[in-house]
Amino acid sequence: MPEATGLMAHNWGFAIFLLGVVGLCAFMLGVSSLLGSKAWGRSKNEPFESGMLPTGGARLRLSAKFYLVAILFVIFDIEALFLFAWSVSVRESGWTGFVEALVFIAILLAGLVYLFRVGALDWAPEARRKRQAKLKQ
């Protein structure tokens, strides 16, 4: 019976927490709608960011290079995350963990060398043109 009481107390605590969160959100939204400005106008409805009025459309076409760089960033950021987690537990993992980390780094390094050789890291148009000229010769 004491286990059921503890479980029930835990559930009631969670329910009170959820009610508090919902109540706080409702309070903040209600106060902002009551105290906020209700004025409407042409300049009031324009987007304003960083002290500049917008020019042009919001639909920009981005190069595929942009997405490639973003994916590379995510991959190597996750590598850093895994290596940090490994470094925290290096004493417990021993030599086996060290070898596994070396294999992990070697695989990612091979991928980085491949990307460099293919030219995925060439962001300057000049380097790309020179590489294309060498390939055509």
mmCIF file with all atom_site columns, C-alpha atoms in Angstrom:
data_model
loop_
_atom_site.group_PDB
_atom_site.id
_atom_site.type_symbol
_atom_site.label_atom_id
_atom_site.label_alt_id
_atom_site.label_comp_id
_atom_site.label_asym_id
_atom_site.label_entity_id
_atom_site.label_seq_id
_atom_site.pdbx_PDB_ins_code
_atom_site.Cartn_x
_atom_site.Cartn_y
_atom_site.Cartn_z
_atom_site.occupancy
_atom_site.B_iso_or_equiv
_atom_site.pdbx_formal_charge
_atom_site.auth_seq_id
_atom_site.auth_comp_id
_atom_site.auth_asym_id
_atom_site.auth_atom_id
_atom_site.pdbx_PDB_model_num
ATOM 1   C CA . MET A 1 1   ? 0.000  0.000  0.000   1.00 0.00 ? 1   MET A CA 1
ATOM 2   C CA . PRO A 1 2   ? 2.809  2.528  0.690   1.00 0.00 ? 2   PRO A CA 1
ATOM 3   C CA . GLU A 1 3   ? 4.063  2.056  -2.891  1.00 0.00 ? 3   GLU A CA 1
ATOM 4   C CA . ALA A 1 4   ? 0.647  2.997  -4.285  1.00 0.00 ? 4   ALA A CA 1
ATOM 5   C CA . THR A 1 5   ? 0.585  6.084  -2.077  1.00 0.00 ? 5   THR A CA 1
ATOM 6   C CA . GLY A 1 6   ? 4.031  7.137  -3.295  1.00 0.00 ? 6   GLY A CA 1
ATOM 7   C CA . LEU A 1 7   ? 3.041  6.595  -6.909  1.00 0.00 ? 7   LEU A CA 1
ATOM 8   C CA . MET A 1 8   ? -0.162 8.553  -6.410  1.00 0.00 ? 8   MET A CA 1
ATOM 9   C CA . ALA A 1 9   ? 1.744  11.389 -4.741  1.00 0.00 ? 9   ALA A CA 1
ATOM 10  C CA . HIS A 1 10  ? 4.141  11.467 -7.679  1.00 0.00 ? 10  HIS A CA 1
ATOM 11  C CA . ASN A 1 11  ? 1.267  11.593 -10.175 1.00 0.00 ? 11  ASN A CA 1
ATOM 12  C CA . TRP A 1 12  ? -0.478 14.385 -8.240  1.00 0.00 ? 12  TRP A CA 1
ATOM 13  C CA . GLY A 1 13  ? 2.748  16.354 -8.189  1.00 0.00 ? 13  GLY A CA 1
ATOM 14  C CA . PHE A 1 14  ? 3.088  15.976 -11.944 1.00 0.00 ? 14  PHE A CA 1
ATOM 15  C CA . ALA A 1 15  ? -0.547 16.978 -12.470 1.00 0.00 ? 15  ALA A CA 1
ATOM 16  C CA . ILE A 1 16  ? -0.083 20.090 -10.332 1.00 0.00 ? 16  ILE A CA 1
ATOM 17  C CA . PHE A 1 17  ? 3.064  20.930 -12.297 1.00 0.00 ? 17  PHE A CA 1
ATOM 18  C CA . LEU A 1 18  ? 1.198  20.625 -15.611 1.00 0.00 ? 18  LEU A CA 1
ATOM 19  C CA . LEU A 1 19  ? -1.663 22.764 -14.319 1.00 0.00 ? 19  LEU A CA 1
ATOM 20  C CA . GLY A 1 20  ? 0.859  25.367 -13.167 1.00 0.00 ? 20  GLY A CA 1
ATOM 21  C CA . VAL A 1 21  ? 2.522  25.429 -16.600 1.00 0.00 ? 21  VAL A CA 1
ATOM 22  C CA . VAL A 1 22  ? -0.794 25.753 -18.446 1.00 0.00 ? 22  VAL A CA 1
ATOM 23  C CA . GLY A 1 23  ? -1.960 28.424 -15.981 1.00 0.00 ? 23  GLY A CA 1
ATOM 24  C CA . LEU A 1 24  ? 1.280  30.410 -16.337 1.00 0.00 ? 24  LEU A CA 1
ATOM 25  C CA . CYS A 1 25  ? 1.058  30.291 -20.147 1.00 0.00 ? 25  CYS A CA 1
ATOM 26  C CA . ALA A 1 26  ? -2.592 31.396 -20.066 1.00 0.00 ? 26  ALA A CA 1
ATOM 27  C CA . PHE A 1 27  ? -1.721 34.187 -17.632 1.00 0.00 ? 27  PHE A CA 1
ATOM 28  C CA . MET A 1 28  ? 1.121  35.500 -19.809 1.00 0.00 ? 28  MET A CA 1
ATOM 29  C CA . LEU A 1 29  ? -0.982 35.413 -22.982 1.00 0.00 ? 29  LEU A CA 1
ATOM 30  C CA . GLY A 1 30  ? -3.929 37.054 -21.244 1.00 0.00 ? 30  GLY A CA 1
ATOM 31  C CA . VAL A 1 31  ? -1.869 39.847 -19.702 1.00 0.00 ? 31  VAL A CA 1
ATOM 32  C CA . SER A 1 32  ? -0.098 40.587 -22.985 1.00 0.00 ? 32  SER A CA 1
ATOM 33  C CA . SER A 1 33  ? -3.425 40.785 -24.840 1.00 0.00 ? 33  SER A CA 1
ATOM 34  C CA . LEU A 1 34  ? -4.903 43.087 -22.186 1.00 0.00 ? 34  LEU A CA 1
ATOM 35  C CA . LEU A 1 35  ? -1.919 45.395 -21.824 1.00 0.00 ? 35  LEU A CA 1
ATOM 36  C CA . GLY A 1 36  ? -0.673 45.263 -25.406 1.00 0.00 ? 36  GLY A CA 1
ATOM 37  C CA . SER A 1 37  ? -1.233 47.952 -27.995 1.00 0.00 ? 37  SER A CA 1
ATOM 38  C CA . LYS A 1 38  ? -4.302 47.645 -30.146 1.00 0.00 ? 38  LYS A CA 1
ATOM 39  C CA . ALA A 1 39  ? -3.347 50.273 -32.739 1.00 0.00 ? 39  ALA A CA 1
ATOM 40  C CA . TRP A 1 40  ? -3.375 49.172 -36.371 1.00 0.00 ? 40  TRP A CA 1
ATOM 41  C CA . GLY A 1 41  ? -1.827 50.970 -39.285 1.00 0.00 ? 41  GLY A CA 1
ATOM 42  C CA . ARG A 1 42  ? 0.276  50.541 -42.383 1.00 0.00 ? 42  ARG A CA 1
ATOM 43  C CA . SER A 1 43  ? 3.597  51.062 -40.621 1.00 0.00 ? 43  SER A CA 1
ATOM 44  C CA . LYS A 1 44  ? 2.468  48.974 -37.641 1.00 0.00 ? 44  LYS A CA 1
ATOM 45  C CA . ASN A 1 45  ? 1.894  45.916 -39.831 1.00 0.00 ? 45  ASN A CA 1
ATOM 46  C CA . GLU A 1 46  ? 5.216  46.065 -41.698 1.00 0.00 ? 46  GLU A CA 1
ATOM 47  C CA . PRO A 1 47  ? 7.928  43.629 -40.682 1.00 0.00 ? 47  PRO A CA 1
ATOM 48  C CA . PHE A 1 48  ? 10.875 45.356 -39.034 1.00 0.00 ? 48  PHE A CA 1
ATOM 49  C CA . GLU A 1 49  ? 14.106 43.624 -38.228 1.00 0.00 ? 49  GLU A CA 1
ATOM 50  C CA . SER A 1 50  ? 17.493 44.926 -37.156 1.00 0.00 ? 50  SER A CA 1
ATOM 51  C CA . GLY A 1 51  ? 16.605 48.535 -37.908 1.00 0.00 ? 51  GLY A CA 1
ATOM 52  C CA . MET A 1 52  ? 16.026 47.936 -41.629 1.00 0.00 ? 52  MET A CA 1
ATOM 53  C CA . LEU A 1 53  ? 12.877 47.838 -43.679 1.00 0.00 ? 53  LEU A CA 1
ATOM 54  C CA . PRO A 1 54  ? 12.594 44.753 -45.891 1.00 0.00 ? 54  PRO A CA 1
ATOM 55  C CA . THR A 1 55  ? 13.453 44.976 -49.566 1.00 0.00 ? 55  THR A CA 1
ATOM 56  C CA . GLY A 1 56  ? 12.595 42.363 -52.135 1.00 0.00 ? 56  GLY A CA 1
ATOM 57  C CA . GLY A 1 57  ? 10.813 39.087 -51.654 1.00 0.00 ? 57  GLY A CA 1
ATOM 58  C CA . ALA A 1 58  ? 11.258 36.588 -48.863 1.00 0.00 ? 58  ALA A CA 1
ATOM 59  C CA . ARG A 1 59  ? 11.700 33.675 -51.265 1.00 0.00 ? 59  ARG A CA 1
ATOM 60  C CA . LEU A 1 60  ? 15.431 33.377 -51.882 1.00 0.00 ? 60  LEU A CA 1
ATOM 61  C CA . ARG A 1 61  ? 16.967 30.622 -53.934 1.00 0.00 ? 61  ARG A CA 1
ATOM 62  C CA . LEU A 1 62  ? 20.008 29.275 -52.174 1.00 0.00 ? 62  LEU A CA 1
ATOM 63  C CA . SER A 1 63  ? 22.775 27.329 -53.806 1.00 0.00 ? 63  SER A CA 1
ATOM 64  C CA . ALA A 1 64  ? 23.128 23.622 -53.146 1.00 0.00 ? 64  ALA A CA 1
ATOM 65  C CA . LYS A 1 65  ? 26.576 24.453 -51.729 1.00 0.00 ? 65  LYS A CA 1
ATOM 66  C CA . PHE A 1 66  ? 24.847 26.150 -48.809 1.00 0.00 ? 66  PHE A CA 1
ATOM 67  C CA . TYR A 1 67  ? 23.013 22.961 -47.901 1.00 0.00 ? 67  TYR A CA 1
ATOM 68  C CA . LEU A 1 68  ? 26.159 20.884 -48.396 1.00 0.00 ? 68  LEU A CA 1
ATOM 69  C CA . VAL A 1 69  ? 28.067 23.085 -45.960 1.00 0.00 ? 69  VAL A CA 1
ATOM 70  C CA . ALA A 1 70  ? 25.191 22.842 -43.486 1.00 0.00 ? 70  ALA A CA 1
ATOM 71  C CA . ILE A 1 71  ? 25.198 19.038 -43.682 1.00 0.00 ? 71  ILE A CA 1
ATOM 72  C CA . LEU A 1 72  ? 28.983 18.918 -43.265 1.00 0.00 ? 72  LEU A CA 1
ATOM 73  C CA . PHE A 1 73  ? 28.693 21.165 -40.235 1.00 0.00 ? 73  PHE A CA 1
ATOM 74  C CA . VAL A 1 74  ? 26.098 18.877 -38.660 1.00 0.00 ? 74  VAL A CA 1
ATOM 75  C CA . ILE A 1 75  ? 28.190 15.760 -39.327 1.00 0.00 ? 75  ILE A CA 1
ATOM 76  C CA . PHE A 1 76  ? 31.352 17.156 -37.800 1.00 0.00 ? 76  PHE A CA 1
ATOM 77  C CA . ASP A 1 77  ? 29.429 18.752 -34.940 1.00 0.00 ? 77  ASP A CA 1
ATOM 78  C CA . ILE A 1 78  ? 28.017 15.333 -34.054 1.00 0.00 ? 78  ILE A CA 1
ATOM 79  C CA . GLU A 1 79  ? 31.550 13.944 -34.270 1.00 0.00 ? 79  GLU A CA 1
ATOM 80  C CA . ALA A 1 80  ? 32.660 16.457 -31.659 1.00 0.00 ? 80  ALA A CA 1
ATOM 81  C CA . LEU A 1 81  ? 29.692 15.475 -29.484 1.00 0.00 ? 81  LEU A CA 1
ATOM 82  C CA . PHE A 1 82  ? 30.591 11.776 -29.644 1.00 0.00 ? 82  PHE A CA 1
ATOM 83  C CA . LEU A 1 83  ? 34.245 12.482 -28.924 1.00 0.00 ? 83  LEU A CA 1
ATOM 84  C CA . PHE A 1 84  ? 33.300 14.612 -25.923 1.00 0.00 ? 84  PHE A CA 1
ATOM 85  C CA . ALA A 1 85  ? 31.140 11.794 -24.555 1.00 0.00 ? 85  ALA A CA 1
ATOM 86  C CA . TRP A 1 86  ? 34.010 9.364  -25.157 1.00 0.00 ? 86  TRP A CA 1
ATOM 87  C CA . SER A 1 87  ? 36.489 11.645 -23.386 1.00 0.00 ? 87  SER A CA 1
ATOM 88  C CA . VAL A 1 88  ? 34.283 11.713 -20.290 1.00 0.00 ? 88  VAL A CA 1
ATOM 89  C CA . SER A 1 89  ? 34.318 7.921  -20.076 1.00 0.00 ? 89  SER A CA 1
ATOM 90  C CA . VAL A 1 90  ? 37.850 7.270  -21.341 1.00 0.00 ? 90  VAL A CA 1
ATOM 91  C CA . ARG A 1 91  ? 38.998 5.562  -18.126 1.00 0.00 ? 91  ARG A CA 1
ATOM 92  C CA . GLU A 1 92  ? 36.058 3.164  -18.098 1.00 0.00 ? 92  GLU A CA 1
ATOM 93  C CA . SER A 1 93  ? 36.314 2.283  -21.790 1.00 0.00 ? 93  SER A CA 1
ATOM 94  C CA . GLY A 1 94  ? 40.054 1.531  -21.705 1.00 0.00 ? 94  GLY A CA 1
ATOM 95  C CA . TRP A 1 95  ? 42.043 0.588  -24.785 1.00 0.00 ? 95  TRP A CA 1
ATOM 96  C CA . THR A 1 96  ? 39.007 -0.860 -26.529 1.00 0.00 ? 96  THR A CA 1
ATOM 97  C CA . GLY A 1 97  ? 37.264 2.497  -26.368 1.00 0.00 ? 97  GLY A CA 1
ATOM 98  C CA . PHE A 1 98  ? 40.434 4.216  -27.551 1.00 0.00 ? 98  PHE A CA 1
ATOM 99  C CA . VAL A 1 99  ? 40.650 1.978  -30.614 1.00 0.00 ? 99  VAL A CA 1
ATOM 100 C CA . GLU A 1 100 ? 36.952 2.507  -31.335 1.00 0.00 ? 100 GLU A CA 1
ATOM 101 C CA . ALA A 1 101 ? 37.434 6.268  -31.136 1.00 0.00 ? 101 ALA A CA 1
ATOM 102 C CA . LEU A 1 102 ? 40.402 6.044  -33.506 1.00 0.00 ? 102 LEU A CA 1
ATOM 103 C CA . VAL A 1 103 ? 38.352 4.020  -36.001 1.00 0.00 ? 103 VAL A CA 1
ATOM 104 C CA . PHE A 1 104 ? 35.529 6.577  -35.720 1.00 0.00 ? 104 PHE A CA 1
ATOM 105 C CA . ILE A 1 105 ? 37.932 9.464  -36.351 1.00 0.00 ? 105 ILE A CA 1
ATOM 106 C CA . ALA A 1 106 ? 39.598 7.593  -39.242 1.00 0.00 ? 106 ALA A CA 1
ATOM 107 C CA . ILE A 1 107 ? 36.249 7.003  -40.974 1.00 0.00 ? 107 ILE A CA 1
ATOM 108 C CA . LEU A 1 108 ? 35.269 10.649 -40.666 1.00 0.00 ? 108 LEU A CA 1
ATOM 109 C CA . LEU A 1 109 ? 38.730 11.768 -41.756 1.00 0.00 ? 109 LEU A CA 1
ATOM 110 C CA . ALA A 1 110 ? 38.456 9.542  -44.841 1.00 0.00 ? 110 ALA A CA 1
ATOM 111 C CA . GLY A 1 111 ? 35.107 11.182 -45.596 1.00 0.00 ? 111 GLY A CA 1
ATOM 112 C CA . LEU A 1 112 ? 36.642 14.628 -45.188 1.00 0.00 ? 112 LEU A CA 1
ATOM 113 C CA . VAL A 1 113 ? 39.520 13.747 -47.531 1.00 0.00 ? 113 VAL A CA 1
ATOM 114 C CA . TYR A 1 114 ? 37.009 12.428 -50.073 1.00 0.00 ? 114 TYR A CA 1
ATOM 115 C CA . LEU A 1 115 ? 34.986 15.646 -49.870 1.00 0.00 ? 115 LEU A CA 1
ATOM 116 C CA . PHE A 1 116 ? 38.143 17.675 -50.332 1.00 0.00 ? 116 PHE A CA 1
ATOM 117 C CA . ARG A 1 117 ? 39.211 15.635 -53.368 1.00 0.00 ? 117 ARG A CA 1
ATOM 118 C CA . VAL A 1 118 ? 35.780 15.895 -54.977 1.00 0.00 ? 118 VAL A CA 1
ATOM 119 C CA . GLY A 1 119 ? 35.792 19.653 -54.433 1.00 0.00 ? 119 GLY A CA 1
ATOM 120 C CA . ALA A 1 120 ? 32.883 19.894 -52.055 1.00 0.00 ? 120 ALA A CA 1
ATOM 121 C CA . LEU A 1 121 ? 34.907 22.238 -49.862 1.00 0.00 ? 121 LEU A CA 1
ATOM 122 C CA . ASP A 1 122 ? 35.832 24.618 -52.715 1.00 0.00 ? 122 ASP A CA 1
ATOM 123 C CA . TRP A 1 123 ? 33.673 27.647 -52.102 1.00 0.00 ? 123 TRP A CA 1
ATOM 124 C CA . ALA A 1 124 ? 35.555 30.046 -54.357 1.00 0.00 ? 124 ALA A CA 1
ATOM 125 C CA . PRO A 1 125 ? 34.538 30.077 -58.022 1.00 0.00 ? 125 PRO A CA 1
ATOM 126 C CA . GLU A 1 126 ? 38.183 30.545 -59.071 1.00 0.00 ? 126 GLU A CA 1
ATOM 127 C CA . ALA A 1 127 ? 39.298 27.281 -57.530 1.00 0.00 ? 127 ALA A CA 1
ATOM 128 C CA . ARG A 1 128 ? 36.389 25.495 -59.169 1.00 0.00 ? 128 ARG A CA 1
ATOM 129 C CA . ARG A 1 129 ? 37.255 26.916 -62.587 1.00 0.00 ? 129 ARG A CA 1
ATOM 130 C CA . LYS A 1 130 ? 40.919 25.928 -62.189 1.00 0.00 ? 130 LYS A CA 1
ATOM 131 C CA . ARG A 1 131 ? 39.936 22.404 -61.207 1.00 0.00 ? 131 ARG A CA 1
ATOM 132 C CA . GLN A 1 132 ? 37.570 22.118 -64.160 1.00 0.00 ? 132 GLN A CA 1
ATOM 133 C CA . ALA A 1 133 ? 40.307 23.390 -66.505 1.00 0.00 ? 133 ALA A CA 1
ATOM 134 C CA . LYS A 1 134 ? 42.718 20.734 -65.203 1.00 0.00 ? 134 LYS A CA 1
ATOM 135 C CA . LEU A 1 135 ? 40.129 18.015 -65.707 1.00 0.00 ? 135 LEU A CA 1
ATOM 136 C CA . LYS A 1 136 ? 39.453 19.088 -69.297 1.00 0.00 ? 136 LYS A CA 1
ATOM 137 C CA . GLN A 1 137 ? 43.155 18.941 -70.239 1.00 0.00 ? 137 GLN A CA 1
#
